[in-house]
Amino acid sequence: MPIYEYLCLDCGKEFEVVRPMKEADLPIPCQQCQGEHITRKLSVFNACSGGRVVAGASSGCAGCSASSCAGCKH
Ligand SMILES: [Zn+2]
């Protein structure tokens, strides 16, 4: 199963969860504060190797102007 990275918007905790792909976008509480304001970071499978991934954004990475990391040429 793939590993997904999540970022808690409440306390800033980053954590990884192994879960089925179909559950990747299901809500999950923060492992540190149990907060529910969680955003999923891009997985290693489609993360840019160049610029930093913008936390919580689905609008691509900071290193390029592509609308998604699939179009990132870095
Ligand atoms: Zn938290």
PDB file of C-alpha atoms and ligand atoms in Angstrom:
ATOM      1  CA  MET A   1       0.000   0.000   0.000  1.00  0.00           C
ATOM      2  CA  PRO A   2       1.214   3.495  -0.716  1.00  0.00           C
ATOM      3  CA  ILE A   3       2.398   5.825   2.002  1.00  0.00           C
ATOM      4  CA  TYR A   4       0.702   9.183   2.189  1.00  0.00           C
ATOM      5  CA  GLU A   5       2.035  12.245   3.930  1.00  0.00           C
ATOM      6  CA  TYR A   6      -0.322  14.493   5.807  1.00  0.00           C
ATOM      7  CA  LEU A   7       0.133  17.896   7.356  1.00  0.00           C
ATOM      8  CA  CYS A   8      -1.904  19.099  10.304  1.00  0.00           C
ATOM      9  CA  LEU A   9      -2.964  22.686   9.821  1.00  0.00           C
ATOM     10  CA  ASP A  10      -3.631  23.073  13.521  1.00  0.00           C
ATOM     11  CA  CYS A  11      -0.267  22.147  14.993  1.00  0.00           C
ATOM     12  CA  GLY A  12       1.925  21.766  11.936  1.00  0.00           C
ATOM     13  CA  LYS A  13       2.637  18.112  12.603  1.00  0.00           C
ATOM     14  CA  GLU A  14       3.596  16.088   9.563  1.00  0.00           C
ATOM     15  CA  PHE A  15       2.920  12.392   9.603  1.00  0.00           C
ATOM     16  CA  GLU A  16       2.760   9.464   7.273  1.00  0.00           C
ATOM     17  CA  VAL A  17      -0.024   6.962   6.955  1.00  0.00           C
ATOM     18  CA  VAL A  18      -0.059   3.734   5.017  1.00  0.00           C
ATOM     19  CA  ARG A  19      -3.507   3.284   3.619  1.00  0.00           C
ATOM     20  CA  PRO A  20      -5.249   2.068   0.501  1.00  0.00           C
ATOM     21  CA  MET A  21      -5.186   4.450  -2.405  1.00  0.00           C
ATOM     22  CA  LYS A  22      -8.974   4.705  -2.421  1.00  0.00           C
ATOM     23  CA  GLU A  23      -8.852   6.031   1.129  1.00  0.00           C
ATOM     24  CA  ALA A  24      -6.153   8.591   0.462  1.00  0.00           C
ATOM     25  CA  ASP A  25      -8.487  11.554   0.584  1.00  0.00           C
ATOM     26  CA  LEU A  26     -10.623  10.407   3.454  1.00  0.00           C
ATOM     27  CA  PRO A  27     -10.360  12.573   6.550  1.00  0.00           C
ATOM     28  CA  ILE A  28      -7.925  11.433   9.178  1.00  0.00           C
ATOM     29  CA  PRO A  29      -7.265  13.011  12.564  1.00  0.00           C
ATOM     30  CA  CYS A  30      -3.874  14.424  13.441  1.00  0.00           C
ATOM     31  CA  GLN A  31      -1.703  11.932  15.260  1.00  0.00           C
ATOM     32  CA  GLN A  32      -0.478  14.617  17.603  1.00  0.00           C
ATOM     33  CA  CYS A  33      -3.409  16.888  18.448  1.00  0.00           C
ATOM     34  CA  GLN A  34      -6.301  14.896  16.981  1.00  0.00           C
ATOM     35  CA  GLY A  35      -7.178  17.956  14.938  1.00  0.00           C
ATOM     36  CA  GLU A  36      -9.210  17.416  11.841  1.00  0.00           C
ATOM     37  CA  HIS A  37      -7.763  20.168   9.700  1.00  0.00           C
ATOM     38  CA  ILE A  38      -5.500  17.875   7.745  1.00  0.00           C
ATOM     39  CA  THR A  39      -4.168  18.308   4.277  1.00  0.00           C
ATOM     40  CA  ARG A  40      -2.585  15.570   2.263  1.00  0.00           C
ATOM     41  CA  LYS A  41       0.802  16.309   0.834  1.00  0.00           C
ATOM     42  CA  LEU A  42       1.757  14.924  -2.516  1.00  0.00           C
ATOM     43  CA  SER A  43       3.070  11.414  -2.305  1.00  0.00           C
ATOM     44  CA  VAL A  44       6.523  10.427  -3.390  1.00  0.00           C
ATOM     45  CA  PHE A  45       5.025   9.021  -6.529  1.00  0.00           C
ATOM     46  CA  ASN A  46       4.097  12.336  -8.007  1.00  0.00           C
ATOM     47  CA  ALA A  47       6.030  14.847  -5.962  1.00  0.00           C
ATOM     48  CA  CYS A  48       8.267  17.233  -7.809  1.00  0.00           C
ATOM     49  CA  SER A  49      11.954  16.564  -7.604  1.00  0.00           C
ATOM     50  CA  GLY A  50      12.538  20.254  -8.099  1.00  0.00           C
ATOM     51  CA  GLY A  51      10.696  22.888  -6.167  1.00  0.00           C
ATOM     52  CA  ARG A  52       9.176  22.406  -2.818  1.00  0.00           C
ATOM     53  CA  VAL A  53       5.626  21.169  -2.704  1.00  0.00           C
ATOM     54  CA  VAL A  54       3.291  23.819  -1.423  1.00  0.00           C
ATOM     55  CA  ALA A  55       1.562  22.533   1.661  1.00  0.00           C
ATOM     56  CA  GLY A  56      -2.086  21.907   1.148  1.00  0.00           C
ATOM     57  CA  ALA A  57      -2.101  23.129  -2.394  1.00  0.00           C
ATOM     58  CA  SER A  58      -3.372  21.163  -5.313  1.00  0.00           C
ATOM     59  CA  SER A  59      -1.991  23.833  -7.587  1.00  0.00           C
ATOM     60  CA  GLY A  60       1.397  22.311  -8.162  1.00  0.00           C
ATOM     61  CA  CYS A  61       4.751  22.970  -6.602  1.00  0.00           C
ATOM     62  CA  ALA A  62       6.595  26.138  -5.781  1.00  0.00           C
ATOM     63  CA  GLY A  63       9.391  25.369  -8.176  1.00  0.00           C
ATOM     64  CA  CYS A  64       7.498  25.685 -11.401  1.00  0.00           C
ATOM     65  CA  SER A  65       4.444  27.281 -12.908  1.00  0.00           C
ATOM     66  CA  ALA A  66       2.800  24.034 -13.913  1.00  0.00           C
ATOM     67  CA  SER A  67      -0.733  23.556 -12.693  1.00  0.00           C
ATOM     68  CA  SER A  68       0.174  20.137 -11.397  1.00  0.00           C
ATOM     69  CA  CYS A  69       3.323  18.257 -10.654  1.00  0.00           C
ATOM     70  CA  ALA A  70       2.532  15.935 -13.517  1.00  0.00           C
ATOM     71  CA  GLY A  71       3.606  18.781 -15.758  1.00  0.00           C
ATOM     72  CA  CYS A  72       6.644  19.717 -13.738  1.00  0.00           C
ATOM     73  CA  LYS A  73       9.763  19.417 -15.816  1.00  0.00           C
ATOM     74  CA  HIS A  74      12.262  19.979 -13.039  1.00  0.00           C
TER      75      HIS A  74
HETATM   76 ZN    ZN B   1      -2.220  18.468  14.842  1.00  0.00          ZN
END
